[in-house]
Coordinates of C-alpha atoms in Angstrom, one line a residue:
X1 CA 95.4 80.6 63.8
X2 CA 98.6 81.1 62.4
X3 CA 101.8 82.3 64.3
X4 CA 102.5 86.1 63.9
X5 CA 106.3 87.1 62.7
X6 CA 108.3 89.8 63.2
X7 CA 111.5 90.9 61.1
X8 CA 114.0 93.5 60.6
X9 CA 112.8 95.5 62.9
X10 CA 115.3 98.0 63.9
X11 CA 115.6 101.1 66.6
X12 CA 118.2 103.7 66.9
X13 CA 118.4 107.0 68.8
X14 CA 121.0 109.2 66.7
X15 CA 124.6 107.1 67.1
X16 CA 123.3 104.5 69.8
X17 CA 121.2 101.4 68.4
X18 CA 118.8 99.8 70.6
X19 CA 117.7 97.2 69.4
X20 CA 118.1 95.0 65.6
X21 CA 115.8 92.3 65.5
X22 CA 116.2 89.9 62.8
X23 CA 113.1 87.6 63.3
X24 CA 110.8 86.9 65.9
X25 CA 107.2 84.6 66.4
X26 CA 104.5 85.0 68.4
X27 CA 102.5 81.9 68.8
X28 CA 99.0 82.6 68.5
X29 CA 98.2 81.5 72.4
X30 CA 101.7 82.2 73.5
X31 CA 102.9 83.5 77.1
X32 CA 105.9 85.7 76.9
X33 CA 108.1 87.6 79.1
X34 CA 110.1 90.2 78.2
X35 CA 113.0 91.0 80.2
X36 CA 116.7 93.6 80.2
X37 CA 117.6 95.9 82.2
X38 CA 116.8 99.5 83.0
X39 CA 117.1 101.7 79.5
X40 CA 117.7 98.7 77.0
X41 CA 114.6 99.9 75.0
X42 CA 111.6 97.3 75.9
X43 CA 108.8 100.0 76.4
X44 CA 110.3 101.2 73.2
X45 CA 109.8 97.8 71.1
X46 CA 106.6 97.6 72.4
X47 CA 105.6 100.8 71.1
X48 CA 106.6 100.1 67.8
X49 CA 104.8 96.7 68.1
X50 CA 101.6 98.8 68.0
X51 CA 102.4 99.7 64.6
X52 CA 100.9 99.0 61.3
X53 CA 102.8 96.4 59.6
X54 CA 105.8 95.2 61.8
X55 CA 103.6 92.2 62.7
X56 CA 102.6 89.8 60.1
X57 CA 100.0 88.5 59.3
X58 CA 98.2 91.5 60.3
X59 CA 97.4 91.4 64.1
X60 CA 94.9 93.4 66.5
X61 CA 97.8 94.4 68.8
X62 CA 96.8 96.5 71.8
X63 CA 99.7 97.7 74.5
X64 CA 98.3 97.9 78.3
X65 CA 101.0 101.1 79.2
X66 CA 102.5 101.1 82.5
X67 CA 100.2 102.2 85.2
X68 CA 100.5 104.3 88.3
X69 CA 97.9 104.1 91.1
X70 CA 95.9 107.8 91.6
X71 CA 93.7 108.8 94.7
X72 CA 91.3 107.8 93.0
X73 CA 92.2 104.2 92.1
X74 CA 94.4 101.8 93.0
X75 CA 97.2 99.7 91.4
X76 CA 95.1 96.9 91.5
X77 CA 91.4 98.7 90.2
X78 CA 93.6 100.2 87.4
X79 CA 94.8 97.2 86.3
X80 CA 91.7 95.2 86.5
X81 CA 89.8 98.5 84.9
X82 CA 92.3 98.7 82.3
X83 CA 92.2 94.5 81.3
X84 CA 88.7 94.5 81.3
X85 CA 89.0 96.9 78.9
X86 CA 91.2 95.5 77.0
X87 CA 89.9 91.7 76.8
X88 CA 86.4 93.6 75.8
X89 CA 88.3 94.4 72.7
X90 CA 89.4 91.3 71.8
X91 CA 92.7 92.1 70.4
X92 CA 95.2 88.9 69.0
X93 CA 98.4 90.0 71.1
X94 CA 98.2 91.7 74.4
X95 CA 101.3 93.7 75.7
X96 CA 101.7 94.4 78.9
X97 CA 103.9 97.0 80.3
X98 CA 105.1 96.2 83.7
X99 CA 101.7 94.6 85.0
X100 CA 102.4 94.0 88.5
X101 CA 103.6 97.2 89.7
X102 CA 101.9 98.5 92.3
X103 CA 100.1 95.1 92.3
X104 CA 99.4 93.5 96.1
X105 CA 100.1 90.0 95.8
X106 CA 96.1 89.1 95.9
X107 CA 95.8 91.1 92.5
X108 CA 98.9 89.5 91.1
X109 CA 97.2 86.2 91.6
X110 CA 94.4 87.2 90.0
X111 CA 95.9 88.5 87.0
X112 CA 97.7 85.4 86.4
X113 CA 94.6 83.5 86.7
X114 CA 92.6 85.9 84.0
X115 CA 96.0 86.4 81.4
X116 CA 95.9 82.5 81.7
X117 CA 92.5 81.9 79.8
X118 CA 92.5 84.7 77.8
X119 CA 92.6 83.3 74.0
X120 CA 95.0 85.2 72.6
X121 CA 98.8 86.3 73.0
X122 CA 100.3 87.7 75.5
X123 CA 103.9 89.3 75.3
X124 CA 104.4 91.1 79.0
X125 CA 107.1 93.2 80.6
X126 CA 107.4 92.0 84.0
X127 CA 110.6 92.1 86.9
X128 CA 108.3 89.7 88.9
X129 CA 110.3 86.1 88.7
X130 CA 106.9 84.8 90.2
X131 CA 105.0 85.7 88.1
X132 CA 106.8 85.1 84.7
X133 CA 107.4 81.5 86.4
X134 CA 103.3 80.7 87.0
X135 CA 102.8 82.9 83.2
X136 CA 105.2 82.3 80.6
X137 CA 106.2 80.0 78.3
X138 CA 109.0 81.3 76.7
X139 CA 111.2 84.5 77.8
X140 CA 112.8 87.0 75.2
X141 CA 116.0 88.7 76.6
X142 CA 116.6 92.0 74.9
X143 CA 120.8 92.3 75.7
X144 CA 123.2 94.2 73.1
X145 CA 120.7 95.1 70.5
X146 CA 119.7 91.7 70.0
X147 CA 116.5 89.3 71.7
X148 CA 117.6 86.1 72.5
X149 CA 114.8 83.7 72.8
X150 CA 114.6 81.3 75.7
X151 CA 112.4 78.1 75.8
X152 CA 110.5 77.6 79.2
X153 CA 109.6 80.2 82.5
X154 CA 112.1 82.4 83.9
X155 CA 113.3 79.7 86.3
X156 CA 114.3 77.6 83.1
X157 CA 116.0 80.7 81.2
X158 CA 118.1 80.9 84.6
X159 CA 119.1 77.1 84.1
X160 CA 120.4 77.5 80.6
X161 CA 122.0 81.1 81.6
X162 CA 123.7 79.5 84.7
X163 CA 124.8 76.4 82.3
X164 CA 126.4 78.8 79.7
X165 CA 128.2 80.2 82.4
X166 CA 129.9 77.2 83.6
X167 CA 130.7 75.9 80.1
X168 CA 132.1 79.7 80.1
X169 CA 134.1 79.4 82.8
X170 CA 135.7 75.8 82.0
X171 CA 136.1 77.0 78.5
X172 CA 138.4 79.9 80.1
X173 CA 139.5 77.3 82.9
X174 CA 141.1 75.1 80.0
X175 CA 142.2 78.0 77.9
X176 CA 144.5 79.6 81.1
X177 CA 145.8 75.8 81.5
X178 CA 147.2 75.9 78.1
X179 CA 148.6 79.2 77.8
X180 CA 150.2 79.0 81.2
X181 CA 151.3 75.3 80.4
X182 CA 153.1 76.3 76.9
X183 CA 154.7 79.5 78.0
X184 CA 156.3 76.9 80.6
X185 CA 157.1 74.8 77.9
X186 CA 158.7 77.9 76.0
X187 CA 160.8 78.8 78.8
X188 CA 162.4 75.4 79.5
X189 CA 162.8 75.1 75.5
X190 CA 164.7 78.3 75.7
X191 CA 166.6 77.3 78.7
X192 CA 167.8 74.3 76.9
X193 CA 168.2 76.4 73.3
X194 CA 170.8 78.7 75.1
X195 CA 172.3 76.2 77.4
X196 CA 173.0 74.0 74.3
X197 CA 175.3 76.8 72.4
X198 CA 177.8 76.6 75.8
X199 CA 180.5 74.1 75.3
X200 CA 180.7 71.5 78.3
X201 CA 183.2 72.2 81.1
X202 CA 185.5 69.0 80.1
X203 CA 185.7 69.6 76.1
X204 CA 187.0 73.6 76.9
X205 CA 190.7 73.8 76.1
X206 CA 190.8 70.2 74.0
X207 CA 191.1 69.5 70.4
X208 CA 187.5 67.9 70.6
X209 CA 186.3 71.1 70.6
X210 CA 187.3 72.6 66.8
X211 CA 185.2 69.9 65.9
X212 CA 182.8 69.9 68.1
X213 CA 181.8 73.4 68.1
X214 CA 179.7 73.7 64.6
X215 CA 177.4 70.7 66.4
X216 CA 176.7 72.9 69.4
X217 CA 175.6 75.9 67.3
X218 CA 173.5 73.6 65.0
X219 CA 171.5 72.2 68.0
X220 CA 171.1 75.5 69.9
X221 CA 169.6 76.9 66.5
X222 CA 167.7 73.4 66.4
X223 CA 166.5 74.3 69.9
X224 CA 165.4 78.0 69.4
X225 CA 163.2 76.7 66.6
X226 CA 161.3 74.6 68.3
X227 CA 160.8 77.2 71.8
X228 CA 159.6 79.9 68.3
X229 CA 157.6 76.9 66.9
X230 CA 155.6 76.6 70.8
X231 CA 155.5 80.0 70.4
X232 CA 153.7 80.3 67.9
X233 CA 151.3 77.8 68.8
X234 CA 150.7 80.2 72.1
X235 CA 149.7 82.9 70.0
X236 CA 147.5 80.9 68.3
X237 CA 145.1 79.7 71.1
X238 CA 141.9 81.2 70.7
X239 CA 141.4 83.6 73.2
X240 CA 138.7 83.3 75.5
X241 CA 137.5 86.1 77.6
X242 CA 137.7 85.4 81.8
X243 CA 134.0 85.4 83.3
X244 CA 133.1 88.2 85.4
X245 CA 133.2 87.5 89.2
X246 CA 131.3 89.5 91.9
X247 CA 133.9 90.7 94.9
X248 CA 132.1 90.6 98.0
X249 CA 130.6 93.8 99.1
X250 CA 131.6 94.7 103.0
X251 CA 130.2 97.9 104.3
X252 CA 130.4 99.5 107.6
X253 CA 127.8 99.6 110.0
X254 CA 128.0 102.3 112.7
X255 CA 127.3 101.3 116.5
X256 CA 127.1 97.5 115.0
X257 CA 129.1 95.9 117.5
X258 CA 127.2 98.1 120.7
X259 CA 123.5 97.2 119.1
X260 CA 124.5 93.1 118.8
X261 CA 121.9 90.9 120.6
X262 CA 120.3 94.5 121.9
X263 CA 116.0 95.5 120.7
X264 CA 116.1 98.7 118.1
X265 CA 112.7 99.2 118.1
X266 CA 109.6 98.4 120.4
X267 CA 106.0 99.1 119.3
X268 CA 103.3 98.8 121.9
X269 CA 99.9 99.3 121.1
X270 CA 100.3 101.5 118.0
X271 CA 97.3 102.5 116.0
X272 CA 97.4 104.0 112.4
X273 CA 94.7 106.3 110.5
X274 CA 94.7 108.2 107.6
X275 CA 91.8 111.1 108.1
X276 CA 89.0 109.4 109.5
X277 CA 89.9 105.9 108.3
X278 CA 91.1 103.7 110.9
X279 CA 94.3 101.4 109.2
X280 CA 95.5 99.3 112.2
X281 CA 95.3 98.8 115.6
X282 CA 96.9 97.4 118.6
X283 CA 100.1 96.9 116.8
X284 CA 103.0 95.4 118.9
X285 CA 106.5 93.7 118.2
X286 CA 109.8 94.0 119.0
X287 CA 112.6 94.0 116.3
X288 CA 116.2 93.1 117.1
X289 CA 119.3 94.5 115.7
X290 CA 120.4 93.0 112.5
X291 CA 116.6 91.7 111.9
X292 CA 115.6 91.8 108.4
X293 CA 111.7 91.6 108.2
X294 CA 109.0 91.6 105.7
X295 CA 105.8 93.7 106.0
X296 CA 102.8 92.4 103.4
X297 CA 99.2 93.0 103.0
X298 CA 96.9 94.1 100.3
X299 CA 96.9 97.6 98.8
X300 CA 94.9 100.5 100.6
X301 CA 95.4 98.3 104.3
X302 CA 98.1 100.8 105.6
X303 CA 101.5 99.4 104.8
X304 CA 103.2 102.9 103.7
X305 CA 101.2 104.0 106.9
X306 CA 102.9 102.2 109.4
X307 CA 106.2 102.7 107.5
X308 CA 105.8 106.4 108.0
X309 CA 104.3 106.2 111.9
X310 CA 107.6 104.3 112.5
X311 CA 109.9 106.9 111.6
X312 CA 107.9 109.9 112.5
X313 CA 105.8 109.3 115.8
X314 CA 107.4 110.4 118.9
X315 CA 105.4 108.5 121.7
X316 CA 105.4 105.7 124.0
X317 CA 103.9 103.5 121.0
X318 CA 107.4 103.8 119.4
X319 CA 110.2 103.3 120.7
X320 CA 113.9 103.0 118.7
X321 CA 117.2 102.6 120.6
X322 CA 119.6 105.7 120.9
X323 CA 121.9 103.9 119.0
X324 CA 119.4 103.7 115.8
X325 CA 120.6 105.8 112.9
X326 CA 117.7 104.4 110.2
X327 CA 117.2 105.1 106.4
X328 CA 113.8 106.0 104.8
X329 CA 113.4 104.7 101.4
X330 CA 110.3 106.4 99.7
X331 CA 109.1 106.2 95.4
X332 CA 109.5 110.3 95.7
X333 CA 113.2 110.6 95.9
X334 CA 112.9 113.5 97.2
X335 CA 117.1 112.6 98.8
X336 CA 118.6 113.0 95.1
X337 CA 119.4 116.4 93.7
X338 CA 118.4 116.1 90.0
X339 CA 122.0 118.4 88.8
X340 CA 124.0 116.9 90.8
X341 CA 125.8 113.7 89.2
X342 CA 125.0 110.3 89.8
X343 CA 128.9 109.8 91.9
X344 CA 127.9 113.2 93.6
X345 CA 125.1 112.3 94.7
X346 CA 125.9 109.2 96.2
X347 CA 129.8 110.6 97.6
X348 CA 128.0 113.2 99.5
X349 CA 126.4 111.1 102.4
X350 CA 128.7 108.4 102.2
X351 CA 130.9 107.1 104.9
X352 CA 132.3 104.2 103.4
X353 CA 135.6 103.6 101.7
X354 CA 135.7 104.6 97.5
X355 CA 136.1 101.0 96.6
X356 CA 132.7 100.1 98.4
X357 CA 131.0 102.9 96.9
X358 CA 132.2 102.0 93.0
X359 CA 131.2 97.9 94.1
X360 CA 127.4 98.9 94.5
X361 CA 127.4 101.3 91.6
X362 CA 128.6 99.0 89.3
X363 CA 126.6 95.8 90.9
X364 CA 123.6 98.0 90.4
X365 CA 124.2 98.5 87.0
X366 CA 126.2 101.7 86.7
X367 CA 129.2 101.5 84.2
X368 CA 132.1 103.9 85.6
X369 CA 131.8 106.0 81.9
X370 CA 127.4 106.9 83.0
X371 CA 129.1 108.2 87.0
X372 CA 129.1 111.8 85.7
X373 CA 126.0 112.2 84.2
X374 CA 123.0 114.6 86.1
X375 CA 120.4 112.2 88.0
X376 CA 117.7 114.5 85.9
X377 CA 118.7 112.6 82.4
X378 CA 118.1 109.6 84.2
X379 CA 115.3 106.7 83.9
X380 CA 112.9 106.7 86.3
X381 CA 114.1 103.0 87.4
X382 CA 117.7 104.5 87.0
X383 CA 116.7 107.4 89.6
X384 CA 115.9 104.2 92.2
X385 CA 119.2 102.9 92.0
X386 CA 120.7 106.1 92.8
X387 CA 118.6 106.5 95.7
X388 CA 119.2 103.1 97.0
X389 CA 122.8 103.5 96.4
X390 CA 122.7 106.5 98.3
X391 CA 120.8 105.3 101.4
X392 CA 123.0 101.8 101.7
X393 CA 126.4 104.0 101.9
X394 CA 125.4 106.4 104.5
X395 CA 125.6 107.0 108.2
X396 CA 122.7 104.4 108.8
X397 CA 122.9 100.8 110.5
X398 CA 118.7 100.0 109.8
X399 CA 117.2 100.8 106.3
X400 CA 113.3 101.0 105.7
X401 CA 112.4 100.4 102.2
X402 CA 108.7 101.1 101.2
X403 CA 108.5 98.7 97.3
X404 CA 112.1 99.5 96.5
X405 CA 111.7 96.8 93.2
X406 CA 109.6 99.1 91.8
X407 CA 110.5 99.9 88.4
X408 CA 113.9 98.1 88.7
X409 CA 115.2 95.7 85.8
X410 CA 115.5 91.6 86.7
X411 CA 119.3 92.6 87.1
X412 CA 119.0 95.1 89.3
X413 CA 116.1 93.0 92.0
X414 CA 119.1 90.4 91.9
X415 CA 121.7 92.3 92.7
X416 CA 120.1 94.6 95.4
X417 CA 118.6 91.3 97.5
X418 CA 122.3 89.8 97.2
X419 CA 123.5 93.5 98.6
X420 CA 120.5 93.3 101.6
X421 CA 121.0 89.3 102.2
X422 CA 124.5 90.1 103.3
X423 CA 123.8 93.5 105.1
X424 CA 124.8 93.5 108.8
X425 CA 122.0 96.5 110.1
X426 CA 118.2 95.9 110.3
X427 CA 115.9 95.7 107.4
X428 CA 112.1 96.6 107.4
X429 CA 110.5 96.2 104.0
X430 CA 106.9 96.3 102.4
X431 CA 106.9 94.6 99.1
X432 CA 104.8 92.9 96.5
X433 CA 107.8 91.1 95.0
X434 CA 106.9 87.6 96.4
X435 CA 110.7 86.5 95.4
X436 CA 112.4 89.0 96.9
X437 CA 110.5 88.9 100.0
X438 CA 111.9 85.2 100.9
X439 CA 115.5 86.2 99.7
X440 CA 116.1 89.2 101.9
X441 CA 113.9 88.2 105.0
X442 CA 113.6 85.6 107.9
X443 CA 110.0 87.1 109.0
X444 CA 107.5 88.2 107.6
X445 CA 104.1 90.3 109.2
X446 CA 101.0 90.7 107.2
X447 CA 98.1 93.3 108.1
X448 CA 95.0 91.1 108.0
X449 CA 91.8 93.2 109.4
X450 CA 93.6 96.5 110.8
X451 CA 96.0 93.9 112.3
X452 CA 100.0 93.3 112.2
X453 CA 100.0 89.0 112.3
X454 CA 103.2 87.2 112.1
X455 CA 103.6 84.7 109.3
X456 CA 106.0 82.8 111.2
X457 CA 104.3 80.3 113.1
X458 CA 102.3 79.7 109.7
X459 CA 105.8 79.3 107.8
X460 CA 106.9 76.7 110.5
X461 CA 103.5 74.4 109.9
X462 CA 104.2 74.1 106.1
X463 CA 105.9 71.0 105.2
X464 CA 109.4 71.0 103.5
X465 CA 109.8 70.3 100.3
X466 CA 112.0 66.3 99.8
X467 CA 115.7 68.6 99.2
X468 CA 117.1 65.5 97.5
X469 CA 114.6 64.9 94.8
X470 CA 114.7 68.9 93.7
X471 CA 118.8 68.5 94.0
X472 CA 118.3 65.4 91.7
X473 CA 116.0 67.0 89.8
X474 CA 118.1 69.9 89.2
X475 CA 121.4 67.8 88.4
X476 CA 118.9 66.6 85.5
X477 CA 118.2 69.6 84.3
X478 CA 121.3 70.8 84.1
X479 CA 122.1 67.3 82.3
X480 CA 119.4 67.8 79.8
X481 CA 120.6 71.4 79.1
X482 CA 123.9 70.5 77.8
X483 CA 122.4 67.9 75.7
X484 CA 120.0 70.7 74.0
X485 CA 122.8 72.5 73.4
X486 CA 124.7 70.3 71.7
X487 CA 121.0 69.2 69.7
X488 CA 118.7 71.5 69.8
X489 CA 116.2 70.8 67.4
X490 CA 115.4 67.1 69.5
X491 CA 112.0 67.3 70.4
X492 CA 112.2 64.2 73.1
X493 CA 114.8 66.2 75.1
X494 CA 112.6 69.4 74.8
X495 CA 109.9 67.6 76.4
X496 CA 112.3 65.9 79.3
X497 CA 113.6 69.3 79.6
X498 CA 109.8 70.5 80.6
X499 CA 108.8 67.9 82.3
X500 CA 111.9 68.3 84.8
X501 CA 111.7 71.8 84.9
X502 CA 107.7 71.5 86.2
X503 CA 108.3 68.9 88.4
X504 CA 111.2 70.9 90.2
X505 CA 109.0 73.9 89.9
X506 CA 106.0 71.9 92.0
X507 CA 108.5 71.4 94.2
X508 CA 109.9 74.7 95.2

């Protein structure tokens, strides 16, 4: 089977242009992620994917929407209702909209497994770094109206992103040397140009001078040439623009220093139901101040459930410090006022100062200009942010976040776990994002049959991976990027490149 193409395929919503595409292939068996952030227009290109005649040859293209669980069913028994579904229909390219949401990580796994053999294409949305890492093949970033096609698993597209960056930076590195070392240059040539129009203290007053004086003038004009000629050379340099760089986010934490060392929370012995259905049992654990903790388990086994009989129940099962002031992170959102605006929203619980507040907007992907607008004309993964934003900056020192990645961009995941790695309160989360588990945690429980276990003990037992073959390892791939990009149609680096990239991958 031949490889499908796509060209001049274009999208605009009255002045704004989402996307112009000039030409894209889908290999018949490929494995593709597409990724961007919140709003870009990816659900969008996939709709018009299901179109007549934007793929060529003509394809049986079927689109696998974004699903939400029901009481009925599951994330995980609509997903696998859906797929089965789908694969009966044999279609040539399968898209799939955000797969993995609501997905425990069981059901991940095995929908990884069964994209894997299925025969044809498959071009999937995804915010899941683990699972466009064990899926794909090759990863299509849709950034300023264009999609920039990446070789390799999310893990590799980071490589060549993070390689760009520093070729960036000592592209501006050099640049700033040179300007700042010519308008040096400039000044001294000027000092000199003007010095040399002053006659010297000995020749003043002496016949020497009447002579003498139409030389000085010629070599100070002499000299102001060549300070304009470095001049112009300064203006000249091509500019090149200053990479961004993150300031560190510091935010208050009330009571921080009185709750250091000190328990904030003791369960003893809790049990959870839901009606007549009896969710856990027996649970016990004691979480410190400034813990940050993981809760896992498969769908329907009482996660949100334990979340909930943590805040609300008011027994000797639970049992938070006085000094506790916790956060409740929820999908309903029911803490955002839809006419408010998003600064509004997040200004009027706040305690911390205005810079903090305009650092996590804008690391969460809010340009100052979109501050103003309503939270109701938001996205859906937009509305998150907000929320999240909101809860962070408030009178809280513990936060309790029930899937927060949920419907967030790759961008946003990122910048929210660097936000939680380096916050000072307590962190409960559940969450099926594998990758974001391990960066914002140090524990991690899982319910296994109506019980809380801790992973830890587990964790300590696994062997640790040899830290100076994946640091040699990554020194080569970093090697073999910048050789790509100086070649990139050699097919022997390409192949190095994948082999490096697995063999680091097997190791982490």
């Amino acid at each position: 089977m031949s490889d499908y193409q796509i060209n001049h395929l274009e999208k605009q919503y009255g002045a704004r242009k989402l996307y112009s595409v000039a030409r894209l292939t889908i290999g018949s068996h490929a494995r593709i992620g597409l990724i961007g952030r919140n709003g870009v227009g990816k659900t969008t290109l996939f709709n018009q994917l299901v179109t007549k005649r934007v793929i060529q040859p003509a394809a049986r293209v079927l689109l696998v929407p974004q699903l939400k669980p029901t009481a009925e069913l599951s994330g995980g028994e609509q997903v696998r209702q859906y797929l089965n579904e789908a694969f009966s229909k044999r279609p040539d390219i399968l898209l799939l909209d955000e797969p993995t949401a609501n997905l425990d990580v069981a059901n991940i796994q095995w929908l990884e497994n069964r994209l894997k053999r299925f025969c044809g294409a498959v071009v999937t949305i995804s915010h899941d770094r683990d699972f466009l890492d064990d899926l794909c093949t090759t990863v299509w970033e849709l950034r300023e109206t264009q999609v920039a096609v990446y070789l390799g698993n999310y893990t590799d597209y980071l490589a060549k992103k993070t390689a760009a960056e520093s070729h960036q930076q000592a592209r501006y590195d050099q640049f700033a040397a040179e300007k700042k070392r010519l308008k040096k240059t400039i000044q001294k040539q000027q000092q000199r140009a003007d010095h040399a129009t002053v006659v010297p203290k000995n020749k003043r007053g002496t016949s020497e001078i009447h002579g003498s004086k139409p030389y000085f003038e010629k070599m100070g004009k002499k000299l102001h040439q060549v300070a304009k000629a470095t001049h112009s050379r300064l203006d000249q340099l091509d500019e090149v623009a200053r990479p961004k760089q993150e300031k560190p986010i510091q935010m208050a934490i009330p009571n921080a220093e009185k709750l250091k060392g000190n328990t904030v929370l003791t369960v003893n012995g809790l049990s959870v139901a839901r009606g007549d259905r009896q969710l856990l049992q027996d649970v016990s654990l004691k979480i410190k101040a400034g813990d940050h903790i993981a809760i896992t388990g498969p769908n329907m086994a009482g996660k949100t459930s334990l979340l909930t009989a943590l805040i609300n129940r008011n027994d000797n099962s639970v049992k938070w410090s006085p000094l506790a002031k916790i956060g409740y992170f929820q999908q309903d959102l029911a803490d955002l006022v839809g006419a408010d605006s998003v600064i509004d929203n997040v200004a009027a619980t706040s305690i911390q100062d205005a810079e903090t507040v305009r650092l996590i907007l804008a690391r969460l992907g809010f340009a100052a200009a979109s501050w103003g607008k309503p939270v109701n004309v938001l996205s859906g993964g937009e509305r998150v942010k907000v929320s999240l934003a909101k809860m962070m900056l408030s009178d809280v020192n513990g936060l309790i976040l029930d899937e927060p990645t949920n419907y967030l961009d790759i961008g946003a995941i990122t910048a929210l776990s660097d936000m939680l790695k380096d916050y000072g309160g307590t962190l409960i989360i559940v969450s099926h994002d594998r990758w974001f588990v391990r960066q914002v945690t140090s524990e991690q429980y899982k319910i296994v049959n109506q019980h809380l276990v801790n992973k830890l003990g587990l964790q300590k037992m696994a062997p640790k991976p040899n830290e100076a073959e994946k640091l040699q390892l990554a020194l080569k791939q970093t090697e073999l990027i910048n050789q790509l990009a100086m070649t990139p149609n050699d097919t022997a680096l390409e192949h190095e490149f994948q082999e490096v990239s697995r063999r680091l991958r097997a190791l982490k």
